[in-house]
PDB file of C-alpha atoms (C1' of nucleotides) in Angstrom:
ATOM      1  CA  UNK A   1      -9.060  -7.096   9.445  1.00 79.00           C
ATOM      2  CA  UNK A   2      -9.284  -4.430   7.509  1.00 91.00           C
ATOM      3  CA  UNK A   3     -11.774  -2.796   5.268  1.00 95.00           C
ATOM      4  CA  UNK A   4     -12.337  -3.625   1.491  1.00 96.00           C
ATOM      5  CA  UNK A   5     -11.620   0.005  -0.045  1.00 97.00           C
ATOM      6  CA  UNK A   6      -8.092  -0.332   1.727  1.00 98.00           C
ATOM      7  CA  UNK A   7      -7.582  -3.603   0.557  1.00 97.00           C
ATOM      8  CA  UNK A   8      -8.697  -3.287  -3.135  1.00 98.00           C
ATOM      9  CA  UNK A   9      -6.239  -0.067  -2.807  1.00 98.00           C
ATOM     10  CA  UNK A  10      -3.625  -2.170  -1.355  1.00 98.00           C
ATOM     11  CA  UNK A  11      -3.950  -4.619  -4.123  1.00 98.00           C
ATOM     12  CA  UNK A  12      -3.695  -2.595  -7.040  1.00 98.00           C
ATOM     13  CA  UNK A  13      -0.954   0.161  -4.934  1.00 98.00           C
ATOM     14  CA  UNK A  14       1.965  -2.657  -6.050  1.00 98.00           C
ATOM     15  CA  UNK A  15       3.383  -2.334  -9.282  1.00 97.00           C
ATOM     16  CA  UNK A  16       3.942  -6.134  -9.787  1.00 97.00           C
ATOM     17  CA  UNK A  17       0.372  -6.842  -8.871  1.00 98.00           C
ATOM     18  CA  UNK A  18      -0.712  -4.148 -11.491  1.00 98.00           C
ATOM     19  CA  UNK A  19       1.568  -6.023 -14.353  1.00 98.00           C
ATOM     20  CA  UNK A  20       0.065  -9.247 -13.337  1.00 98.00           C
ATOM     21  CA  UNK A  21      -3.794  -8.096 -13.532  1.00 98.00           C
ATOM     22  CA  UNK A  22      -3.187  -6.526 -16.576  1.00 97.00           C
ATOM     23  CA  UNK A  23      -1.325  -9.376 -17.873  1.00 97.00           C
ATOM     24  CA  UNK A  24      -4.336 -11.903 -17.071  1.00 96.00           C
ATOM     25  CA  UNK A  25      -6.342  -9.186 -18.457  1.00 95.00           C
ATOM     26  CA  UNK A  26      -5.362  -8.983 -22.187  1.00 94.00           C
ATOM     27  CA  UNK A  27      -4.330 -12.558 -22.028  1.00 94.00           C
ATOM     28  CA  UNK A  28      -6.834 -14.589 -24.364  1.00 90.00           C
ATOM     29  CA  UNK A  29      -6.841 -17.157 -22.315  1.00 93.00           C
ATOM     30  CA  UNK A  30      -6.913 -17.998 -18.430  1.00 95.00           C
ATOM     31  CA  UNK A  31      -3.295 -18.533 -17.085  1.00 97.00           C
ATOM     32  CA  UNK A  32      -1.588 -20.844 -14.613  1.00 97.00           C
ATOM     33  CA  UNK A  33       0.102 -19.925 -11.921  1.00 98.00           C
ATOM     34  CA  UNK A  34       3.436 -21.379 -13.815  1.00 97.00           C
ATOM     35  CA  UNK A  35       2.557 -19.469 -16.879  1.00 97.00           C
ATOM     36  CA  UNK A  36       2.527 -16.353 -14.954  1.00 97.00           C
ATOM     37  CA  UNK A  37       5.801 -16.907 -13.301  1.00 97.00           C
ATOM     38  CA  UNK A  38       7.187 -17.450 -16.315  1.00 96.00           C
ATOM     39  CA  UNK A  39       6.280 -13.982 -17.663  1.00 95.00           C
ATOM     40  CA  UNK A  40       8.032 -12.441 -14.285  1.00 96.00           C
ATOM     41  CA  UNK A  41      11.214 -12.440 -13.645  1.00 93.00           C
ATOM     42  CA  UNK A  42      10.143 -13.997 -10.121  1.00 96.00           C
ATOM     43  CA  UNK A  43       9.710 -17.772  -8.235  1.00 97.00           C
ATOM     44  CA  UNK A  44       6.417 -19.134  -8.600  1.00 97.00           C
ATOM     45  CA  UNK A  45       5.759 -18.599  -4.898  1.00 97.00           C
ATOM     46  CA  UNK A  46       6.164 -15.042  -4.963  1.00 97.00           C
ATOM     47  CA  UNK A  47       4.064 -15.472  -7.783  1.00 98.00           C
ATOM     48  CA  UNK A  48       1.574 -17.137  -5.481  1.00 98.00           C
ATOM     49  CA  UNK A  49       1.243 -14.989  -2.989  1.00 98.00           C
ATOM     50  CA  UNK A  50       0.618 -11.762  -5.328  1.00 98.00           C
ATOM     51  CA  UNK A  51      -1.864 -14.096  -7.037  1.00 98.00           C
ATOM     52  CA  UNK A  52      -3.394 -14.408  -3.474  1.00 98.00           C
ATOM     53  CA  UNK A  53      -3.708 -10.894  -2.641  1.00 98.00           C
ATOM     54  CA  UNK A  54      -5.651 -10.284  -5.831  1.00 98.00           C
ATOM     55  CA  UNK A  55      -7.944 -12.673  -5.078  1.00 97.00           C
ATOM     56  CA  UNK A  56      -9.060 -11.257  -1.563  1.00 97.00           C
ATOM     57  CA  UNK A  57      -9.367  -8.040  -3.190  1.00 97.00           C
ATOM     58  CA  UNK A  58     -11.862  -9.744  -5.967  1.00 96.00           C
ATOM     59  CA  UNK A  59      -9.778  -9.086  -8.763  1.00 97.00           C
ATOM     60  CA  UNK A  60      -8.595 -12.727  -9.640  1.00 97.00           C
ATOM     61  CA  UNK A  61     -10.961 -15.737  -9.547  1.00 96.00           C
ATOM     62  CA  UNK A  62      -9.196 -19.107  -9.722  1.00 96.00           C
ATOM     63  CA  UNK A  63     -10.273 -22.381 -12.074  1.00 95.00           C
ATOM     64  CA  UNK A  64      -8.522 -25.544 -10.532  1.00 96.00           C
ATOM     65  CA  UNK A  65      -8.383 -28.230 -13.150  1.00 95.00           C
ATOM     66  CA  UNK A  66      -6.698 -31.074 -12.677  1.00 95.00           C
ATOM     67  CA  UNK A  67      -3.316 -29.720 -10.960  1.00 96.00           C
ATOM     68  CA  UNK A  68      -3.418 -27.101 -12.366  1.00 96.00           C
ATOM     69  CA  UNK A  69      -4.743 -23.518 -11.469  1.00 97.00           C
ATOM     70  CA  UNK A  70      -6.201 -20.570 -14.070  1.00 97.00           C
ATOM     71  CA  UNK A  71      -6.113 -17.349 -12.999  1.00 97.00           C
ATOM     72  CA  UNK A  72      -9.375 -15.529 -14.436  1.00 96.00           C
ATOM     73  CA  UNK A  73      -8.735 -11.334 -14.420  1.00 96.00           C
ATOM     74  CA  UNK A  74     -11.490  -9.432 -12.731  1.00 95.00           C
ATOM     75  CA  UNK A  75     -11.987  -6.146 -13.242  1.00 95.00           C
ATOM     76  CA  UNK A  76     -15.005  -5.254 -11.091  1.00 95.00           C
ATOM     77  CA  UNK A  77     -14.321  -4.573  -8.058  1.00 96.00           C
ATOM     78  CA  UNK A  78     -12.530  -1.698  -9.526  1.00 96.00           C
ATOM     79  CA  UNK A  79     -15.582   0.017  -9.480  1.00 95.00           C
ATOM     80  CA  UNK A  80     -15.350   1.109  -6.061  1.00 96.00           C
ATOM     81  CA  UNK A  81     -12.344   2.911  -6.348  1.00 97.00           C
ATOM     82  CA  UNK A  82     -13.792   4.701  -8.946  1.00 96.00           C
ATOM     83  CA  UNK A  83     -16.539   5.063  -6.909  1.00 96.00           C
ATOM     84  CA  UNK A  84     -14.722   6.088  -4.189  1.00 97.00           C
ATOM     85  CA  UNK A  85     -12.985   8.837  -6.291  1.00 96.00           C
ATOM     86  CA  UNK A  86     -16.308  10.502  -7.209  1.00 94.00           C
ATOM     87  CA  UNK A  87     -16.854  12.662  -4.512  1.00 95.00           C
ATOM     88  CA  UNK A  88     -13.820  14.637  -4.976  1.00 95.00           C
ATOM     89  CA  UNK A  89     -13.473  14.880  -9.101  1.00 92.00           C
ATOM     90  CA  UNK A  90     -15.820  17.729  -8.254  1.00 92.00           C
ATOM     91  CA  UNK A  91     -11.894  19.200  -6.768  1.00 91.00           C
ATOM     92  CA  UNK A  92     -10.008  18.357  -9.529  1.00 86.00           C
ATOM     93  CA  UNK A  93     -10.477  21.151 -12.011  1.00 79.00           C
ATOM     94  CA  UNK A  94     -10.000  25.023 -10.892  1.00 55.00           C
ATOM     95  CA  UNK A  95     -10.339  24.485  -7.598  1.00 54.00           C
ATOM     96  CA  UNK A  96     -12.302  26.540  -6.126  1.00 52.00           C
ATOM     97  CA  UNK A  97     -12.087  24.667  -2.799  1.00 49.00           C
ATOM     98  CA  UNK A  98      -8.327  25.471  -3.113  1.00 50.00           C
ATOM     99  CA  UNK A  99      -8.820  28.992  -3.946  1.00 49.00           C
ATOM    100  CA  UNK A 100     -10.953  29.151  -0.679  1.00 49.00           C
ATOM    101  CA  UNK A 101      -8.062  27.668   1.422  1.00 47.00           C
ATOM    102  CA  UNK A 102      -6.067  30.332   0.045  1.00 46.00           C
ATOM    103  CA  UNK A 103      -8.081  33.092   0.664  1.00 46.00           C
ATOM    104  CA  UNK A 104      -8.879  31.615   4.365  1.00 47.00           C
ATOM    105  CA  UNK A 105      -5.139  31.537   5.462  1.00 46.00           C
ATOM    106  CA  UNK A 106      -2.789  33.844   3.413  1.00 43.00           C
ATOM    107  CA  UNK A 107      -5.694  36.766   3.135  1.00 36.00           C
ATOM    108  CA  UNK A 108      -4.909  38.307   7.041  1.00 35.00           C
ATOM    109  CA  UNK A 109      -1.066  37.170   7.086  1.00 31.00           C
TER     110      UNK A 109
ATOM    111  CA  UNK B   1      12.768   5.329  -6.132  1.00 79.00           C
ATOM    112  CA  UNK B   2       8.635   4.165  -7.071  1.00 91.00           C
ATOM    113  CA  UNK B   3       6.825   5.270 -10.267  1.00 95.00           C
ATOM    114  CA  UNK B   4       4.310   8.184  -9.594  1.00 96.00           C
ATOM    115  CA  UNK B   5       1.244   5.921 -10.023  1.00 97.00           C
ATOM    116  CA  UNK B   6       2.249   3.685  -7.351  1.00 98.00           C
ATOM    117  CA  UNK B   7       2.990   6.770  -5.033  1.00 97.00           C
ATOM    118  CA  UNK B   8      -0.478   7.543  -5.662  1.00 98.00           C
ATOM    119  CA  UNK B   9      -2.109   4.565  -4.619  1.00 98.00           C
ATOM    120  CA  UNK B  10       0.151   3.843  -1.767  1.00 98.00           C
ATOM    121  CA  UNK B  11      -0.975   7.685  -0.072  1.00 98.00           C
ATOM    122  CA  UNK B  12      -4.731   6.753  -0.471  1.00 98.00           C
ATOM    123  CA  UNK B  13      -4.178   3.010   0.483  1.00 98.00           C
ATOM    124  CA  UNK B  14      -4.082   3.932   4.208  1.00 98.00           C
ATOM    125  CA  UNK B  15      -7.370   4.523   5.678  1.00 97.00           C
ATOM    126  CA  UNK B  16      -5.809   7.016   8.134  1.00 97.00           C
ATOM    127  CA  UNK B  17      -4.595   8.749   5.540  1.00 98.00           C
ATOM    128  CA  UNK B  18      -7.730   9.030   3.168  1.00 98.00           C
ATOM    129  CA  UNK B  19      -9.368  10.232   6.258  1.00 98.00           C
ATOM    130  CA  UNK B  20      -7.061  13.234   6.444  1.00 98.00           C
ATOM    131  CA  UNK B  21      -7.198  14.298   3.151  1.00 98.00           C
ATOM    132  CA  UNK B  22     -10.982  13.948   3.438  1.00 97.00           C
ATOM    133  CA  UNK B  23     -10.876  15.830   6.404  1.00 97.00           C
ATOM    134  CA  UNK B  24      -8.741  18.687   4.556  1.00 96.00           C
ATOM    135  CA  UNK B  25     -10.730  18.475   1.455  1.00 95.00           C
ATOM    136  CA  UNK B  26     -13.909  19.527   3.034  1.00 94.00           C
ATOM    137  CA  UNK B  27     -12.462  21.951   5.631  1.00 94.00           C
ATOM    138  CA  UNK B  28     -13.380  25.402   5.042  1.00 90.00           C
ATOM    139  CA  UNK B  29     -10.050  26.658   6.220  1.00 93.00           C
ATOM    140  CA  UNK B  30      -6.286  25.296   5.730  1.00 95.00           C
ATOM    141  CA  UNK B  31      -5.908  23.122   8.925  1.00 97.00           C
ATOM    142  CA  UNK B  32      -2.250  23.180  10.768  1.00 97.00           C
ATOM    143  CA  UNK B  33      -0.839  20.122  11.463  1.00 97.00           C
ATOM    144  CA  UNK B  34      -1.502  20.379  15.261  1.00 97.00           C
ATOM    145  CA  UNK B  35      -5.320  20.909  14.504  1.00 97.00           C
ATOM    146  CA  UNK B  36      -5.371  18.082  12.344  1.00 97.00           C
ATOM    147  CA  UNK B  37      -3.643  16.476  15.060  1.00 97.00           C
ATOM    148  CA  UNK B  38      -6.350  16.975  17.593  1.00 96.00           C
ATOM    149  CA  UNK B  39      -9.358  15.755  15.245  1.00 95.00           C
ATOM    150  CA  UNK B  40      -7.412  12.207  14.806  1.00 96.00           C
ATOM    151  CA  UNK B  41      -6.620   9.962  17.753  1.00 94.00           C
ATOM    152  CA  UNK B  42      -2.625   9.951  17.032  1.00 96.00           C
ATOM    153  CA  UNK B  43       0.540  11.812  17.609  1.00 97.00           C
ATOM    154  CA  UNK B  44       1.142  14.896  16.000  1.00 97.00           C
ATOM    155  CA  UNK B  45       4.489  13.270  14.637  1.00 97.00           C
ATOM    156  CA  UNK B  46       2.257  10.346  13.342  1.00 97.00           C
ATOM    157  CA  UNK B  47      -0.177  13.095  11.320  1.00 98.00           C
ATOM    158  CA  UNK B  48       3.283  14.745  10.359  1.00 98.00           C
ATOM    159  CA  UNK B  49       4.069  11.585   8.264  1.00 98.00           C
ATOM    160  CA  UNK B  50       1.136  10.996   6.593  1.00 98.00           C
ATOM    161  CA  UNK B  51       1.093  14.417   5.795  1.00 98.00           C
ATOM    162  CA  UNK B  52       4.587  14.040   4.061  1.00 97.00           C
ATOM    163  CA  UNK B  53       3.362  10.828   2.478  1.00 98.00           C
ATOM    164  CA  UNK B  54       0.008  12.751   1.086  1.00 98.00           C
ATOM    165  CA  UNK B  55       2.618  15.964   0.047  1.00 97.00           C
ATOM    166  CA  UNK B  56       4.313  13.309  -2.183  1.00 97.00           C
ATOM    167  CA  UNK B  57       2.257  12.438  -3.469  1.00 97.00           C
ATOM    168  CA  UNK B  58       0.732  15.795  -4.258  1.00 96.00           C
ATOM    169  CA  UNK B  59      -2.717  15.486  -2.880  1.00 97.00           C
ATOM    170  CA  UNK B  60      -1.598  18.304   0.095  1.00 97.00           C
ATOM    171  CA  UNK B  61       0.295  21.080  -0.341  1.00 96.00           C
ATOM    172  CA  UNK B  62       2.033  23.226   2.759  1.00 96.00           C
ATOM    173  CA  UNK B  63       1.547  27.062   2.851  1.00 95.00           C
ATOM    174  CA  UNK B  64       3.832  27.865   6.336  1.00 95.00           C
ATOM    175  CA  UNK B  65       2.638  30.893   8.450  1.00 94.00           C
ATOM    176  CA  UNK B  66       4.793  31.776  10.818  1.00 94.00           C
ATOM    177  CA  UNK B  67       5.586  28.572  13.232  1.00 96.00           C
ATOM    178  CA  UNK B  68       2.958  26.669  11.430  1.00 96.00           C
ATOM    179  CA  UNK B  69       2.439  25.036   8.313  1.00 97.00           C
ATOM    180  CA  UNK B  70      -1.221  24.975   6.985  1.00 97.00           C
ATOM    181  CA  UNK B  71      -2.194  21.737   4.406  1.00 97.00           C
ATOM    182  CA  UNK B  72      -4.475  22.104   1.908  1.00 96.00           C
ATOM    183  CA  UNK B  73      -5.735  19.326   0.013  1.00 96.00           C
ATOM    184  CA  UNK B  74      -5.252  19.088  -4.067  1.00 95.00           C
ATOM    185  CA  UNK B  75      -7.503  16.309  -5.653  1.00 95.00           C
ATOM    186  CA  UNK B  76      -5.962  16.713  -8.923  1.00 95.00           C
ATOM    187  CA  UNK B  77      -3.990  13.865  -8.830  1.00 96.00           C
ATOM    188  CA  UNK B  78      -6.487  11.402  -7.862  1.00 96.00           C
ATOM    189  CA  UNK B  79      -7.126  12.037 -11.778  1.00 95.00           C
ATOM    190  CA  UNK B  80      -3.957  10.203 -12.666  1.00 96.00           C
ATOM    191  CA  UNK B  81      -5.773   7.315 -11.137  1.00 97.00           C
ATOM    192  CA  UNK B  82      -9.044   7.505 -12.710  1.00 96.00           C
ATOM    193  CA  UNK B  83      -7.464   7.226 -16.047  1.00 96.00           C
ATOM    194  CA  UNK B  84      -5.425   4.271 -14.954  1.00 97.00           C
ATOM    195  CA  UNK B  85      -8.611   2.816 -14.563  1.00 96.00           C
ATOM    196  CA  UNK B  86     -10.402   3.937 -17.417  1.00 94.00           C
ATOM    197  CA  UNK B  87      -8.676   0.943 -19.800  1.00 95.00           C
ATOM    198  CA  UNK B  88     -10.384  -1.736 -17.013  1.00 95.00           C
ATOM    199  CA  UNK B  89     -13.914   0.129 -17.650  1.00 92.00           C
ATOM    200  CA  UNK B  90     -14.259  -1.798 -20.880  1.00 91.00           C
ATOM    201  CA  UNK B  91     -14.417  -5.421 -18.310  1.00 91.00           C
ATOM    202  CA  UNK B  92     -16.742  -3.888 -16.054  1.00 86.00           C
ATOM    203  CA  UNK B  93     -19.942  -5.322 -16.962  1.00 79.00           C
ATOM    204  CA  UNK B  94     -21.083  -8.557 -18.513  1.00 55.00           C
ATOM    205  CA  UNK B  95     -17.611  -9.307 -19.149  1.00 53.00           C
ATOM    206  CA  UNK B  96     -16.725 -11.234 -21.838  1.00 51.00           C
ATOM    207  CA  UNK B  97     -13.544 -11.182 -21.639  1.00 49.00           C
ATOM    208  CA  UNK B  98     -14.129 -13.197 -18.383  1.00 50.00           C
ATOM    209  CA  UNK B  99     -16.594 -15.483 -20.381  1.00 49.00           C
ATOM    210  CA  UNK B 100     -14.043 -16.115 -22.969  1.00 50.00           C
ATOM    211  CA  UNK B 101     -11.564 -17.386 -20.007  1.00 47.00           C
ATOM    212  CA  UNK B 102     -14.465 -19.273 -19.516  1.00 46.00           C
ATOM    213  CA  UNK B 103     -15.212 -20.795 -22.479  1.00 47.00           C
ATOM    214  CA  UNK B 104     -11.134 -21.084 -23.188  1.00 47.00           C
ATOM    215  CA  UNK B 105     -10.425 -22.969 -20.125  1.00 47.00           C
ATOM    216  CA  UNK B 106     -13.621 -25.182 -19.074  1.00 43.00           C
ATOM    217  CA  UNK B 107     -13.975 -26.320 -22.525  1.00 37.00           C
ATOM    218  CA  UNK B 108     -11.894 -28.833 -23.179  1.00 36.00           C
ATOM    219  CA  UNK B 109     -11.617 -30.254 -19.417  1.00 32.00           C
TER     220      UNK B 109
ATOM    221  C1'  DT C   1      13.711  38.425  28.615  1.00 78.62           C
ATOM    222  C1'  DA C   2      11.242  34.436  29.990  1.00 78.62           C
ATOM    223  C1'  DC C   3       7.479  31.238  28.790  1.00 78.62           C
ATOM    224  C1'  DT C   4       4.479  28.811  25.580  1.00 78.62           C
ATOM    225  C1'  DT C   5       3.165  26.971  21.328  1.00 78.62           C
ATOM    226  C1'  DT C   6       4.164  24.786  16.690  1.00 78.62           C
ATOM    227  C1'  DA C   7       6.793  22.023  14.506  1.00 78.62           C
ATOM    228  C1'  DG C   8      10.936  19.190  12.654  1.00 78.62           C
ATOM    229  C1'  DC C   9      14.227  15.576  13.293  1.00 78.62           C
ATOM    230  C1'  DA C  10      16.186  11.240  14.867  1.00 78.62           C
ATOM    231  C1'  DA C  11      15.873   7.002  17.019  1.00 78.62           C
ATOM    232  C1'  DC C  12      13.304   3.362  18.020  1.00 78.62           C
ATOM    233  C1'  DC C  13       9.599  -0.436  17.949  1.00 78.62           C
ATOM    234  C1'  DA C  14       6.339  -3.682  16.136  1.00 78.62           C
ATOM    235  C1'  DC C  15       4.434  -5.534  12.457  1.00 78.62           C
ATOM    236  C1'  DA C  16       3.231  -6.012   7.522  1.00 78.62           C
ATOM    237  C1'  DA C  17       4.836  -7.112   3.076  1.00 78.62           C
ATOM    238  C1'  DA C  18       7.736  -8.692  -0.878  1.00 78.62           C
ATOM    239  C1'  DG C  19      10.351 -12.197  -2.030  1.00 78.62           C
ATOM    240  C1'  DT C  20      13.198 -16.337  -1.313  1.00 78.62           C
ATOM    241  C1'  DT C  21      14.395 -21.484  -0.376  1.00 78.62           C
ATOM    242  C1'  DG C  22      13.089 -26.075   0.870  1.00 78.62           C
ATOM    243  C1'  DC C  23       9.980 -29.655   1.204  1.00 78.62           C
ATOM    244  C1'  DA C  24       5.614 -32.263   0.809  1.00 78.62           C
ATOM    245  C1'  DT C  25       1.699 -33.585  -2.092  1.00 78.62           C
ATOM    246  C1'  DA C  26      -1.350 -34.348  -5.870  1.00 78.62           C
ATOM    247  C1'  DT C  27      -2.020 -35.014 -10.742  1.00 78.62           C
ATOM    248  C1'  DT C  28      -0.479 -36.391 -15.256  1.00 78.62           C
ATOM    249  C1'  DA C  29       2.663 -38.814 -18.408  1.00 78.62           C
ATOM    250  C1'  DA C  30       5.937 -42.650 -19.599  1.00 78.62           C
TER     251       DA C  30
ATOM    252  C1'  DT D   1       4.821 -48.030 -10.979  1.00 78.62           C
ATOM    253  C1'  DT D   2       8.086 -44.607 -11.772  1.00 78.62           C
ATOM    254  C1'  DA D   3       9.121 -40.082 -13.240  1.00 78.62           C
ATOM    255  C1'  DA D   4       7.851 -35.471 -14.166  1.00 78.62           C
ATOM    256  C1'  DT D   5       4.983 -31.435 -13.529  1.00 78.62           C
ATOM    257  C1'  DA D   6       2.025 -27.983 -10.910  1.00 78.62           C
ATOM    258  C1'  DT D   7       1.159 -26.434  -6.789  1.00 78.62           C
ATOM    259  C1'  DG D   8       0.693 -25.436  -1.635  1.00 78.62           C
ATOM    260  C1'  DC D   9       2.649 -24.639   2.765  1.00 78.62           C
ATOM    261  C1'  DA D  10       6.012 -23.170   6.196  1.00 78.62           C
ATOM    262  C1'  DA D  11      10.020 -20.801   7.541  1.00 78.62           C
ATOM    263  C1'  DC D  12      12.981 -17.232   6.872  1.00 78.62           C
ATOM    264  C1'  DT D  13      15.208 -12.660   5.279  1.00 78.62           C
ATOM    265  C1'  DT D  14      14.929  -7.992   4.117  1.00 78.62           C
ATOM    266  C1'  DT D  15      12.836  -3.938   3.758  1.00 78.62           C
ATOM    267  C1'  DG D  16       8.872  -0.783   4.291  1.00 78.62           C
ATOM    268  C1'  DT D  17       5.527   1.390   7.138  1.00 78.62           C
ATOM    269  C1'  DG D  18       2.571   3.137  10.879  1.00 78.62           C
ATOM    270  C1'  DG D  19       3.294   4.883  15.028  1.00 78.62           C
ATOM    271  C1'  DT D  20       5.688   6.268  19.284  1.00 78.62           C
ATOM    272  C1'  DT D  21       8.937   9.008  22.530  1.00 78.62           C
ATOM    273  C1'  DG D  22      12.415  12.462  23.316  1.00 78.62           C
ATOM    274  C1'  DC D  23      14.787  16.378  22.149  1.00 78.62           C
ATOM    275  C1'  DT D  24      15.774  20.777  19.643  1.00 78.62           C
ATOM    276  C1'  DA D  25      14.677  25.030  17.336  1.00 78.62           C
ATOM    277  C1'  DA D  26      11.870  28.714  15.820  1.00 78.62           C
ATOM    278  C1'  DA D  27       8.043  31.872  16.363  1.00 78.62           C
ATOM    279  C1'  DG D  28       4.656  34.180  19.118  1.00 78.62           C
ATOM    280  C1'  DT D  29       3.127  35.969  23.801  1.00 78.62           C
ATOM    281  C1'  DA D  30       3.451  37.922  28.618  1.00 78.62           C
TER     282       DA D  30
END
DNA sequence: TACTTTAGCAACCACAAAGTTGCATATTAA
DNA sequence: TTAATATGCAACTTTGTGGTTGCTAAAGTA
C-alpha cells in the first residue's frame, strides 16, 4: 500500500506512538497491552491499534503468552530514517546549497 | 496546536512531499511553485499545500519575486530529528535490551 | 489599456486516522 | 463450573489530510 520509509515515518510522526515506544523502551520488562493502557490516559483499544501500527512499521514485536500479549520495543528499523536523512546532513550546516539558491534568484532581481 | 517534532515528521511522512523537498534540495536554482508544479503530476494548488506544510515546518523557505514565490529547501531541521533518534542508537544492534524482554518474559512461562 | 501568467483563497470531496463503545472469545483463577 | 481477566474485532464518530475545481487579484507583457 504504501512504502516502508513512509510508514516507519508515519509511525513514529504521532506523538502518542512516540510515548509508547519509548515507554516499552526503558521499560525493564516486556509490557501487556493492559499495562500500557494503563500508563495512557486512553481505552485499551486505542491502545491496540497504536500498538498495531508499530508493529507494521517493525518497531514492536509481540510475545503472546497465555492471554496475554508483551509488547517487545524495537528500535531498528529506525535505522532507515537515519539512513534516509544522510544524504542531506551534508545541507545542514552553512549551507552552501542555500547560499547558491540565493545567489541564483535574488542576484538579477 | 502540535509540538515541533511532530511537525517535523508529519512534513517528511508524505512521500509526495519528501519528493519535493528532494527535488528543491538538489535544484541548482530556487524553483517557483508553478515549475515545481509541472515536474509533479498534481495541481499547482496541491504543490501549494505541501509547500505550506514543508514551510512549517521549516524545511522550505519562500523568497517572492515579483508574482512568484521561489522555495528553497533548508535541511537544518531534519537535524532536530536525527537527535531524536540518537537516544534509540544505543538499541540498534545486538540489542539487549530486547534480549532482556526476552529473558524477562519467556522465562518463567 | 488589454491580455497572460503566477499565485492565493475558499469550498468541496474522499479517504485515512485517532479514538471511542459494545460485544464476543479465550485463558486463568476461585 | 463459574467468575474474572486480557484481548480481538467491528462499528461508529470526529477530525485531519491529500487533492481537486473555481474564482479573484496582482504582476508582467503586448
Amino acid at each position: 500500500m504504501q512504502d516502508r520509509l513512509t510508514t516507519l515515518f508515519k509511525a513514529v510522526a504521532d506523538p502518542t506512538r512516540r510515548d509508547i515506544f519509548h515507554a516499552l523502551v526503558i521499560a525493564s520488562s516486556a509490557l501487556s497491552i493492559t499495562q500500557i493502557s494503563n500508563q495512557f490516559e486512553m481505552t485499551r483499544q486505542g491502545v491496540t491499534k497504536h500498538i498495531k501500527t508499530l508493529e507494521d512499521a517493525g518497531l514492536v514485536y509481540l510475545d503472546t503468552k497465555g492471554r496475554e500479549r508483551f509488547c517487545n520495543a524495537n528500535a531498528k528499523p529506525l535505522k532507515e530514517l537515519s539512513k534516509w536523512m544522510t544524504f542531506y546532513e551534508q545541507f545542514w550546516d552553512n549551507s552552501l546549497d542555500n547560499l547558491d539558491h540565493f545567489l541564483n534568484t535574488s542576484k538579477d532581481a
